[in-house]
């Protein structure tokens, strides 16, 4: 469940702008008050990023700095956008647009289509798989169900990476994608698919972004109109943006820099869809004046869960791992993660169901328990095991709560009772709001006791029970609330997709669990071949699987159960072994040689107004601190750079290479090794600082007076972009 749905309270909006900041930690407050210029928030799992950015927007609105209608907050799922709208409403910042990229683009496309294109806009198709099937048939290519799904995914990837059919084969090869069919066949299907859409006057979700980008690029008057409407942008889950979404964001921004992005490279788990963390990791390069804030205080999970999460990333490699954040739990100690090995998969499912029954008997609500797996095909055995154990459950990724037929019918019934309840004998004995709701919903199938077993009847009852529970919470928080007040609350929640809690154990894939959290999490099937998945061949793919497991671990607040089975079916050969990602972390296993520990301190760096910022550095007697995250530096190399090794660098790569070439010449002339002139770290510090005066150059650790006298003029000339005539001693 989300943090928003976890809360059963209906808080009053803060009285003042300053009251919006109450309860924020120092780093979250830095985010909330950094309202101008580019801001990059590097936020670890459970560190309150949504809280920080919603309070940032609300503080700006309540302080009169931001106009609600001028703010556009974008994220990746309707649920996340709905949660953001719900929180902003509670903070007194109603009117701010919080949407997915597709939703925001679709509204603009619908509004500007008559002016930019004319005529009727193509109809949006919810699912493109039938069109892909028709395209394949037109090409006389037979696809089974799995191939059809995979080819559809390839077309989606091509479009979000702005790859046309003719370029699919080389682009897929360059990206290291394992095509489900011959690339030439996929390109042919892709091409016919585009033709079919035009013939049928329909468009898909990727077209919404592509067409909006095309209009904003071609029609400067329309782009100016959009930019006059939206002055300030916030992007959540920035590690998941695709090249196409990044292009749309750039067109929305224009030449402005009122942008706040939030993300965590260690939670990049959708690269197969075209998402890339490069935009997040390169943010400082594109915006040298950015304020960077690191959030590492984990309020979600116990130290034991956080220790396992940090351990997973400590063994990671690749660019995302270079920028990982080491979480620091803010919670009291809890139980150690439990690791269990089973003989086969049915035994693993039965073991999980049995343990869940025990937890529920001890008082843990079913809604606070989740079973997470790598693939949806694993769900069936757990559904059966839970049903056999009499445990209610819900499948994550099913129909949205307010779109369910029983919820829509219940809403109509409640609305009618609110209008005409005085003439309804059903409400004669109802003395308060909760009893009124129970009376109305009893006519829709709600009973005081749940139906036996599972299935559709149980799911309908769970939906109605969620509305009953919501009414009880609403009445407790709002003294004197009426049925009409509750109906208004339900309407606002429906618009925000802010669903109430459904009582039942959640079954979900690791991908669909992103952004959610539970008190108890069962990570099942954590064996080689499933985690990492068999088709993860390259180093990059394996590292993404590790990040996926990290996301799963960080969903747990207190209890974490990790399990695997030695074989798939009873009686099978016990050939499986636990996932390599658990080596050195689970009891009795041997540690994999890992990387150095990540930097755990949060902090903030103010952006410089220019590259030649001449703010004096600390003296050598004072502690040297990282100019990005503020951590005290002790490593000599880091002290030269004045930043942590893994903090973002704004180094001029071209300048660094010119300095290295110059250093090589000087070393040969003097008959010394290169490092005797300047070390690599010193050259990196020079390339990052770009000194313009001898005093600025002298402030860089490693530039001693002797070297300043001998090489200073050359270094400053190179930094100024001048060409040197090399001679003895650089003269």
XYZ file of C-alpha atoms in Angstrom:
731
model
C 0.000 0.000 0.000
C 1.151 3.539 -0.508
C 2.070 5.876 2.276
C -1.013 7.902 1.437
C -3.437 5.005 1.639
C -1.682 3.689 4.732
C -2.754 6.789 6.640
C -6.304 6.634 7.974
C -6.249 10.275 9.023
C -7.720 13.318 7.292
C -5.377 16.085 8.480
C -6.290 19.725 8.402
C -4.306 21.877 5.993
C -1.419 23.780 7.652
C -2.381 27.292 8.757
C 0.625 29.080 7.246
C 3.398 28.579 4.742
C 5.927 28.029 7.546
C 3.646 25.392 9.066
C 4.037 23.404 5.834
C 7.693 22.917 6.777
C 6.929 21.495 10.213
C 8.092 17.926 10.657
C 10.548 17.916 7.745
C 14.104 16.779 8.401
C 16.979 19.151 7.460
C 17.462 17.685 3.971
C 13.735 17.551 3.219
C 13.472 21.178 4.347
C 16.280 22.086 1.948
C 14.240 20.538 -0.857
C 11.067 22.333 0.243
C 12.691 25.772 0.376
C 14.813 25.502 -2.800
C 12.195 27.071 -5.063
C 14.337 28.730 -7.719
C 16.604 27.404 -10.425
C 17.383 23.758 -11.153
C 17.180 21.365 -8.195
C 18.227 17.700 -8.188
C 17.041 15.500 -5.324
C 18.857 12.172 -5.001
C 16.427 10.246 -2.812
C 16.991 6.744 -1.489
C 14.153 4.293 -0.899
C 11.951 5.224 2.043
C 13.535 8.645 2.563
C 10.339 10.660 2.100
C 10.876 12.004 -1.419
C 7.162 12.400 -2.148
C 6.767 14.188 1.168
C 9.665 16.495 0.325
C 8.468 17.493 -3.152
C 4.799 17.882 -2.231
C 5.778 20.083 0.715
C 8.061 22.006 -1.658
C 5.154 22.729 -3.999
C 2.770 23.489 -1.133
C 5.279 25.788 0.582
C 5.815 27.720 -2.655
C 2.068 28.047 -3.206
C 1.236 28.997 0.377
C 4.105 31.523 0.474
C 2.804 33.172 -2.701
C 5.957 32.335 -4.656
C 4.281 29.801 -6.961
C 0.872 30.128 -8.578
C -0.922 26.746 -8.385
C -1.957 26.845 -12.036
C 1.632 27.522 -13.136
C 3.044 24.312 -11.601
C 3.150 21.011 -13.478
C 4.258 17.945 -11.527
C 4.781 14.814 -13.621
C 5.376 11.211 -12.668
C 4.947 7.788 -14.249
C 1.782 6.141 -12.938
C -1.766 7.286 -12.354
C -1.474 5.981 -8.803
C 1.588 8.123 -8.075
C -0.005 11.186 -9.672
C -3.184 10.588 -7.675
C -1.231 10.240 -4.453
C 0.568 13.499 -5.184
C -2.714 15.327 -5.831
C -4.141 13.914 -2.623
C -1.198 15.094 -0.559
C -1.214 18.536 -2.152
C -4.912 18.847 -1.394
C -4.255 17.975 2.262
C -1.517 20.627 2.360
C -3.814 23.340 1.026
C -2.294 23.450 -2.471
C -5.275 22.362 -4.558
C -5.165 23.435 -8.191
C -1.637 22.181 -8.901
C -1.522 19.883 -11.924
C -0.031 16.485 -10.983
C -0.167 14.114 -13.942
C 1.653 11.379 -15.769
C 3.704 12.382 -18.808
C 1.054 10.803 -21.040
C -1.880 12.459 -19.294
C -0.297 15.917 -19.434
C 0.658 15.475 -23.091
C -2.791 14.150 -24.032
C -4.535 17.192 -22.531
C -2.264 19.517 -24.505
C -2.699 17.478 -27.672
C -6.489 17.545 -27.396
C -6.491 21.295 -26.751
C -4.115 22.287 -29.544
C -5.091 19.727 -32.205
C -7.716 21.933 -33.924
C -5.245 24.824 -34.083
C -2.134 22.831 -35.040
C -3.530 20.051 -37.241
C -7.251 20.539 -37.772
C -9.973 17.949 -38.192
C -10.694 15.114 -35.790
C -7.922 13.809 -33.575
C -7.169 10.074 -34.022
C -8.833 7.784 -31.502
C -6.541 6.586 -28.713
C -6.307 2.781 -28.455
C -5.913 1.374 -24.952
C -4.089 -1.776 -26.082
C -1.965 -2.018 -29.184
C -1.500 -5.793 -29.152
C -4.422 -6.474 -31.550
C -3.036 -3.934 -34.013
C 0.360 -5.627 -33.807
C -1.312 -8.991 -34.435
C -3.055 -7.545 -37.512
C 0.254 -6.096 -38.733
C 1.988 -9.452 -38.315
C -0.820 -11.205 -40.212
C -0.518 -8.662 -43.028
C 3.185 -9.515 -43.202
C 2.332 -13.244 -43.172
C 4.359 -13.700 -40.010
C 2.889 -16.042 -37.392
C 3.430 -15.025 -33.783
C 2.447 -17.048 -30.741
C 1.047 -15.219 -27.707
C 4.442 -14.695 -26.057
C 6.047 -13.500 -29.287
C 3.157 -11.122 -29.884
C 3.671 -9.581 -26.443
C 7.437 -9.329 -26.962
C 7.168 -7.780 -30.445
C 4.708 -5.240 -29.036
C 7.269 -4.368 -26.357
C 9.931 -3.900 -29.048
C 7.675 -1.463 -30.920
C 7.055 0.477 -27.707
C 10.799 0.613 -26.997
C 11.476 1.841 -30.535
C 8.989 4.662 -30.222
C 10.127 5.956 -26.821
C 13.734 5.928 -28.057
C 12.556 7.702 -31.244
C 13.708 4.846 -33.489
C 11.924 4.533 -36.855
C 11.233 1.088 -38.407
C 14.129 1.323 -40.854
C 16.580 1.887 -37.982
C 15.221 -0.766 -35.610
C 17.758 -3.527 -36.352
C 20.954 -1.475 -35.841
C 19.441 0.407 -32.879
C 18.435 -2.836 -31.139
C 21.881 -4.324 -31.725
C 23.585 -1.218 -30.355
C 21.367 -1.284 -27.260
C 22.120 -4.976 -26.692
C 18.470 -6.004 -26.984
C 17.697 -9.656 -27.568
C 15.044 -9.485 -30.273
C 12.236 -12.058 -29.943
C 12.204 -12.564 -33.736
C 14.504 -11.737 -36.608
C 15.082 -7.937 -36.384
C 14.152 -7.546 -40.053
C 10.777 -9.178 -39.347
C 10.161 -6.913 -36.362
C 11.034 -3.846 -38.443
C 8.579 -5.030 -41.120
C 5.779 -5.562 -38.564
C 6.569 -2.173 -36.981
C 6.318 -0.443 -40.362
C 2.975 -2.071 -41.238
C 1.703 -1.341 -37.706
C 2.286 2.376 -38.319
C 0.484 2.133 -41.672
C -2.503 0.400 -40.082
C -2.830 3.138 -37.469
C -2.950 5.793 -40.148
C -5.483 3.823 -42.182
C -7.733 3.328 -39.145
C -7.213 6.866 -37.786
C -6.013 5.667 -34.385
C -2.968 6.378 -32.256
C -1.208 4.646 -29.356
C 0.132 6.037 -26.085
C 3.604 6.642 -27.523
C 2.039 8.666 -30.349
C 0.591 10.999 -27.729
C 4.119 11.982 -26.710
C 5.513 11.960 -30.252
C 2.731 14.162 -31.634
C 2.939 16.599 -28.723
C 6.707 16.867 -29.226
C 6.213 17.439 -32.954
C 3.666 20.230 -32.391
C 5.802 21.989 -29.773
C 8.859 21.757 -32.042
C 7.108 23.003 -35.162
C 4.720 25.587 -33.735
C 6.615 28.136 -31.668
C 3.398 30.034 -30.942
C 1.897 26.929 -29.299
C 5.120 26.212 -27.408
C 5.087 29.788 -26.102
C 1.475 29.372 -25.006
C 2.305 26.202 -23.041
C 5.337 27.868 -21.461
C 3.284 30.884 -20.435
C 0.875 28.511 -18.662
C 3.489 26.404 -16.849
C 6.373 28.217 -15.181
C 7.596 25.563 -12.781
C 8.147 21.813 -13.270
C 8.647 18.909 -10.876
C 9.557 15.440 -12.186
C 9.301 12.432 -9.879
C 11.099 9.099 -10.548
C 13.465 10.933 -12.887
C 15.663 7.841 -13.215
C 12.860 6.305 -15.308
C 12.515 8.966 -18.026
C 12.888 7.829 -21.619
C 14.612 9.898 -24.321
C 11.175 10.838 -25.672
C 9.911 12.024 -22.285
C 13.128 13.975 -21.741
C 12.629 15.695 -25.092
C 9.066 16.637 -24.139
C 10.283 18.028 -20.814
C 12.913 20.130 -22.594
C 10.248 21.580 -24.898
C 8.032 22.413 -21.931
C 10.939 24.185 -20.238
C 12.314 26.135 -23.182
C 15.217 28.319 -22.039
C 14.094 28.341 -18.397
C 15.553 26.337 -15.532
C 12.742 26.241 -12.941
C 12.960 22.483 -12.728
C 13.095 20.079 -9.777
C 13.890 16.426 -10.498
C 13.771 13.575 -7.991
C 15.184 10.099 -8.419
C 17.433 7.248 -7.368
C 19.654 5.522 -9.917
C 19.611 2.399 -7.719
C 15.894 2.023 -8.411
C 16.238 2.005 -12.212
C 14.288 -1.141 -13.115
C 12.536 -0.238 -16.368
C 15.424 0.108 -18.816
C 13.792 -2.554 -21.018
C 11.100 0.048 -21.780
C 13.636 2.686 -22.813
C 14.030 4.319 -19.385
C 17.539 5.469 -18.519
C 19.112 6.999 -15.389
C 21.567 8.988 -17.528
C 19.360 12.087 -17.436
C 19.460 11.996 -13.627
C 23.183 11.251 -13.406
C 24.055 13.932 -15.975
C 21.813 16.592 -14.437
C 24.740 18.506 -12.907
C 26.526 18.507 -16.253
C 23.503 19.991 -18.028
C 22.748 22.373 -15.155
C 26.064 23.439 -13.535
C 24.232 25.831 -11.214
C 21.924 23.167 -9.794
C 21.252 22.673 -6.104
C 21.759 18.982 -5.261
C 20.179 17.445 -2.159
C 20.730 13.859 -0.989
C 18.058 12.151 1.082
C 19.424 9.085 2.902
C 17.423 8.970 6.160
C 15.208 5.903 5.741
C 11.942 6.275 7.668
C 10.349 3.159 6.215
C 12.477 0.171 7.142
C 14.203 -1.180 10.248
C 18.020 -1.184 10.488
C 17.992 -4.923 9.723
C 16.125 -4.465 6.440
C 18.236 -1.432 5.533
C 21.441 -3.372 6.243
C 20.418 -6.031 3.709
C 19.460 -3.371 1.140
C 22.813 -1.607 1.551
C 24.595 -4.952 1.311
C 22.963 -5.718 -2.030
C 24.174 -2.444 -3.525
C 27.640 -2.734 -1.968
C 28.313 -5.595 -4.423
C 26.876 -3.764 -7.428
C 28.817 -2.417 -10.385
C 28.162 -0.001 -13.206
C 27.373 3.682 -13.423
C 24.217 3.551 -11.292
C 26.187 1.782 -8.545
C 28.809 4.541 -8.634
C 26.110 6.957 -7.484
C 24.332 4.726 -4.997
C 23.115 6.101 -1.690
C 23.766 4.280 1.568
C 20.571 4.420 3.600
C 20.530 5.189 7.330
C 17.504 3.734 9.131
C 15.632 6.069 11.447
C 13.510 3.300 12.958
C 13.957 1.137 16.036
C 15.582 -2.257 15.611
C 13.445 -5.097 14.312
C 13.821 -8.794 13.541
C 16.509 -10.070 11.204
C 15.408 -11.078 7.700
C 14.343 -14.726 7.551
C 15.865 -16.955 4.853
C 14.078 -20.220 4.013
C 14.928 -22.989 1.549
C 12.139 -25.302 0.309
C 12.255 -28.564 -1.599
C 9.916 -27.377 -4.364
C 7.738 -24.429 -5.402
C 4.401 -25.761 -4.046
C 6.072 -26.266 -0.669
C 7.393 -22.702 -0.844
C 3.895 -21.332 -1.539
C 2.345 -23.417 1.253
C 5.077 -22.300 3.648
C 4.403 -18.636 2.873
C 0.636 -19.091 3.324
C 1.157 -20.898 6.628
C 3.426 -18.143 7.964
C 0.931 -15.485 6.838
C -1.849 -17.213 8.762
C 0.374 -17.074 11.861
C 1.079 -13.374 11.343
C -2.597 -12.569 10.911
C -3.423 -14.571 14.038
C -0.889 -12.434 15.930
C -2.687 -9.257 14.852
C -0.978 -8.230 11.586
C -3.656 -6.991 9.125
C -3.778 -8.841 5.810
C -3.446 -5.503 4.004
C -0.011 -5.054 5.595
C 1.395 -8.238 4.021
C 2.701 -8.734 0.486
C 4.117 -11.605 -1.554
C 6.447 -10.339 -4.269
C 7.740 -12.428 -7.169
C 9.824 -11.918 -10.302
C 7.262 -12.960 -12.940
C 3.472 -12.933 -13.020
C 3.470 -16.647 -13.863
C 4.557 -17.347 -10.270
C 1.316 -15.887 -8.918
C -0.960 -18.869 -9.471
C 0.600 -21.212 -6.919
C 0.437 -18.493 -4.233
C -3.192 -17.673 -5.064
C -4.046 -21.344 -4.607
C -2.045 -21.685 -1.380
C -3.671 -18.589 0.151
C -7.155 -19.702 -0.899
C -6.551 -23.144 0.622
C -5.425 -21.457 3.851
C -8.474 -19.177 3.910
C -6.374 -16.024 3.531
C -7.916 -13.117 1.560
C -5.715 -11.633 -1.148
C -5.702 -9.093 -3.954
C -3.712 -9.040 -7.166
C -1.704 -5.893 -7.717
C -2.093 -4.465 -11.206
C -5.784 -5.342 -11.442
C -8.483 -2.769 -12.217
C -8.137 0.572 -10.433
C -10.250 0.806 -7.289
C -12.639 3.561 -8.375
C -13.098 1.901 -11.796
C -14.421 -1.347 -10.294
C -18.122 -1.934 -11.122
C -19.091 -2.574 -7.494
C -17.373 0.660 -6.383
C -19.129 2.684 -9.087
C -22.497 1.203 -8.087
C -21.780 1.860 -4.414
C -20.946 5.473 -5.224
C -24.273 5.906 -7.029
C -26.128 4.381 -4.080
C -24.347 6.608 -1.552
C -24.982 9.696 -3.663
C -28.676 8.857 -3.879
C -28.870 8.288 -0.125
C -27.178 11.628 0.499
C -29.815 13.410 -1.584
C -32.959 11.525 -0.568
C -31.940 9.658 2.586
C -34.666 11.295 4.649
C -37.260 9.254 2.758
C -35.283 5.984 2.865
C -36.531 3.545 5.525
C -33.193 1.735 5.197
C -31.598 4.598 7.118
C -34.213 4.857 9.875
C -32.047 3.024 12.415
C -28.737 4.579 11.297
C -27.512 6.895 14.048
C -24.242 8.130 12.552
C -22.276 8.278 9.283
C -20.638 4.817 9.516
C -23.975 3.129 10.244
C -25.579 5.009 7.334
C -22.868 3.756 4.981
C -23.185 0.188 6.281
C -26.928 0.353 5.755
C -26.625 1.624 2.174
C -23.879 -0.825 1.199
C -25.717 -3.776 2.702
C -28.047 -3.358 -0.257
C -25.005 -3.694 -2.566
C -23.738 -6.945 -1.086
C -21.752 -5.896 1.966
C -22.142 -8.063 5.069
C -20.601 -7.879 8.524
C -18.743 -11.138 7.873
C -16.739 -11.814 4.709
C -17.834 -14.602 2.358
C -15.921 -17.867 2.549
C -13.058 -18.598 0.172
C -11.705 -16.331 -2.532
C -12.587 -15.277 -6.043
C -14.844 -12.579 -7.487
C -17.410 -12.626 -4.648
C -14.692 -12.097 -2.058
C -13.070 -9.340 -4.130
C -16.378 -7.427 -4.385
C -16.874 -7.720 -0.638
C -13.322 -6.419 -0.024
C -14.058 -3.347 -2.169
C -17.231 -2.516 -0.225
C -15.493 -3.210 3.098
C -12.823 -0.666 2.113
C -15.571 1.964 1.712
C -17.036 1.049 5.114
C -13.607 1.420 6.755
C -13.070 4.726 4.982
C -16.389 6.034 6.322
C -15.369 5.104 9.872
C -12.030 6.908 9.534
C -13.656 9.933 7.910
C -16.265 10.246 10.668
C -13.575 9.977 13.363
C -11.504 12.728 11.733
C -14.355 15.082 10.754
C -16.771 15.690 13.612
C -20.319 16.062 12.379
C -19.527 14.800 8.877
C -22.597 13.945 6.801
C -23.209 11.437 4.048
C -22.959 14.297 1.551
C -19.512 15.185 2.950
C -18.366 11.585 2.468
C -19.663 11.528 -1.115
C -17.678 14.721 -1.823
C -14.593 13.089 -0.301
C -15.072 10.003 -2.486
C -15.394 12.198 -5.585
C -12.141 13.968 -4.777
C -10.409 10.672 -4.099
C -11.702 9.225 -7.366
C -10.342 12.208 -9.282
C -6.991 11.775 -7.529
C -7.095 7.935 -7.749
C -6.449 7.990 -3.984
C -7.881 4.575 -3.132
C -8.759 3.402 0.376
C -7.120 0.312 1.810
C -8.420 -3.046 0.605
C -8.179 -5.786 3.221
C -6.209 -8.667 1.725
C -2.674 -9.930 1.228
C -1.151 -8.303 -1.859
C 0.273 -10.508 -4.611
C 2.480 -8.486 -6.945
C 5.434 -8.680 -9.275
C 8.536 -6.812 -8.185
C 8.066 -4.321 -11.007
C 4.484 -3.485 -10.018
C 5.480 -3.166 -6.323
C 7.635 -0.112 -7.030
C 6.502 2.812 -4.882
C 4.568 0.659 -2.401
C 5.359 -0.608 1.092
C 4.083 -3.109 3.659
C 4.872 -4.133 7.224
C 5.633 -7.689 6.069
C 7.124 -8.695 2.714
C 7.709 -12.213 1.398
C 10.272 -12.229 -1.429
C 9.736 -15.595 -3.078
C 11.549 -17.517 -5.812
C 14.878 -15.817 -5.066
C 16.911 -18.468 -6.894
C 19.342 -18.492 -9.802
C 17.412 -18.492 -13.067
C 14.643 -16.397 -11.570
C 16.691 -13.751 -9.756
C 18.565 -12.873 -11.894
C 16.173 -14.076 -14.568
C 17.608 -16.546 -17.083
C 17.559 -14.132 -20.003
C 19.641 -11.510 -18.161
C 22.879 -12.119 -20.074
C 24.890 -8.902 -20.049
C 26.455 -7.233 -17.024
C 23.984 -4.363 -17.372
C 21.002 -6.728 -17.394
C 22.279 -8.622 -14.344
C 22.798 -5.356 -12.460
C 19.237 -4.321 -13.238
C 18.071 -7.610 -11.721
C 20.066 -6.768 -8.593
C 18.358 -3.367 -8.442
C 14.998 -5.108 -8.832
C 15.734 -7.250 -5.772
C 16.845 -4.089 -3.936
C 13.477 -2.519 -4.709
C 11.775 -5.631 -3.325
C 13.792 -5.577 -0.101
C 13.104 -1.893 0.499
C 9.317 -2.448 0.287
C 9.415 -4.040 3.779
C 8.954 -1.914 6.864
C 9.662 -4.496 9.565
C 9.443 -8.192 8.596
C 11.247 -9.574 5.557
C 11.073 -13.229 4.464
C 13.318 -14.385 1.611
C 12.807 -17.866 0.157
C 13.691 -20.136 -2.746
C 12.926 -23.678 -3.906
C 15.445 -26.316 -4.981
C 13.204 -27.564 -7.773
C 10.033 -26.534 -9.569
C 7.798 -29.539 -8.963
C 7.692 -32.216 -6.246
C 10.062 -35.059 -7.010
C 12.180 -32.992 -9.386
C 15.981 -32.884 -9.351
C 17.183 -30.412 -6.698
C 19.452 -28.438 -9.010
C 18.640 -24.875 -8.060
C 20.705 -22.683 -5.776
C 19.921 -19.411 -4.000
C 20.463 -16.206 -5.958
C 24.056 -15.022 -6.251
C 22.819 -11.650 -4.989
C 22.451 -13.180 -1.524
C 26.072 -14.393 -1.366
C 27.688 -13.043 1.771
C 24.370 -11.658 3.009
C 22.411 -14.737 4.016
C 23.752 -16.858 6.879
C 26.282 -19.499 5.863
C 27.098 -18.023 2.459
C 30.437 -16.733 1.230
C 30.787 -13.042 0.536
C 31.411 -11.838 -2.974
C 34.287 -9.388 -3.312
C 32.435 -6.102 -3.201
C 33.038 -2.449 -3.728
C 33.938 0.224 -1.240
C 31.071 1.346 0.956
C 28.830 4.067 -0.413
C 28.799 7.506 1.119
C 25.976 7.536 3.618
C 25.599 11.161 4.583
C 22.839 13.262 3.153
C 23.407 16.893 2.363
C 23.000 19.804 0.038
C 25.156 21.726 -2.401
C 24.196 25.182 -3.549
C 24.651 25.732 -7.246
C 27.324 28.194 -8.314
C 26.314 31.221 -10.322
C 29.302 30.671 -12.615
C 32.245 28.330 -13.128
C 34.664 30.944 -11.793
C 33.006 31.120 -8.383
C 35.703 32.450 -6.067
C 34.252 31.585 -2.670
C 37.282 30.912 -0.442
C 37.805 27.306 0.528
C 38.239 26.200 4.083
C 41.733 26.506 5.536
C 43.760 23.348 6.018
C 43.136 23.458 9.776
C 39.368 23.181 9.272
C 37.721 19.886 8.263
C 37.468 19.522 4.501
C 33.883 18.873 3.425
C 32.444 17.561 0.177
C 31.090 20.477 -1.835
C 28.237 18.235 -3.089
C 26.920 16.330 -0.059
C 28.711 18.072 2.831
C 30.358 14.925 4.237
C 33.666 15.388 6.048
C 36.497 14.258 3.767
C 39.411 12.194 5.014
C 40.755 10.573 1.841
C 43.598 12.592 0.306
C 42.322 12.135 -3.244
C 38.843 13.271 -2.282
C 40.249 16.248 -0.406
C 41.969 17.323 -3.599
C 38.673 17.146 -5.473
C 36.775 18.684 -2.545
C 34.049 16.106 -3.111
C 33.311 12.433 -2.481
C 34.540 10.071 -5.160
C 30.976 9.010 -6.020
C 29.342 12.442 -5.877
C 28.370 13.992 -9.236
C 31.210 15.724 -11.088
C 30.899 18.836 -13.242
C 34.374 18.397 -14.717
C 35.155 19.799 -18.170
C 36.305 16.578 -19.889
C 37.966 18.435 -22.751
C 39.980 20.594 -20.360
C 41.013 17.528 -18.384
C 42.353 15.825 -21.527
C 44.280 18.958 -22.559
C 45.841 19.120 -19.094
C 46.827 15.435 -19.309
C 48.495 15.958 -22.684
C 50.377 18.970 -21.342
C 51.425 17.013 -18.239
C 52.810 14.202 -20.427
C 55.012 16.646 -22.310
C 56.288 18.204 -19.071
C 57.043 14.781 -17.588
C 59.081 13.733 -20.643
C 61.022 16.992 -20.655
C 61.931 16.642 -16.990
C 62.526 12.879 -17.108
C 59.956 12.218 -14.341
C 56.780 10.133 -14.075
C 53.567 11.981 -14.937
C 52.346 12.122 -11.342
C 55.432 14.110 -10.313
C 54.092 17.018 -12.332
C 50.487 16.775 -11.074
C 48.478 13.731 -10.002
C 45.307 12.709 -11.832
C 43.233 13.916 -8.883
C 44.867 17.341 -8.982
C 44.209 17.630 -12.716
C 40.593 16.598 -12.132
C 40.265 19.265 -9.437
C 41.693 21.869 -11.820
C 39.316 20.793 -14.595
C 36.361 21.000 -12.208
C 37.330 24.368 -10.717
C 38.662 26.046 -13.914
C 40.766 28.645 -12.050
C 41.309 32.011 -13.721
C 43.847 33.564 -11.315
C 46.978 32.334 -9.481
C 45.119 32.683 -6.165
C 42.299 30.417 -7.345
C 44.808 27.878 -8.637
C 46.756 27.972 -5.359
C 43.622 27.065 -3.395
C 43.505 23.632 -5.066
C 45.124 20.976 -2.828
C 48.195 19.576 -4.582
C 49.193 22.880 -6.200
C 52.122 23.799 -3.974
C 54.029 27.101 -4.286
C 56.913 25.425 -6.146
C 54.553 23.917 -8.702
C 52.530 27.123 -8.901
C 55.708 29.073 -9.744
C 56.840 26.486 -12.304
C 53.594 25.479 -13.989
C 51.026 28.096 -12.962
C 51.155 30.230 -16.101
C 50.773 27.186 -18.352
C 47.839 25.759 -16.391
C 45.976 29.080 -16.330
C 46.566 29.536 -20.052
C 45.188 26.050 -20.776
C 42.161 26.780 -18.581
C 41.630 29.979 -20.572
C 41.627 27.960 -23.804
C 44.959 29.270 -25.086
C 47.382 27.194 -27.181
C 50.887 26.686 -25.742
C 54.235 26.419 -27.413
C 55.955 23.659 -25.489
C 59.560 24.149 -24.411
C 61.812 23.195 -21.519
C 60.023 23.655 -18.203
C 56.954 24.713 -20.102
C 58.400 28.065 -21.154
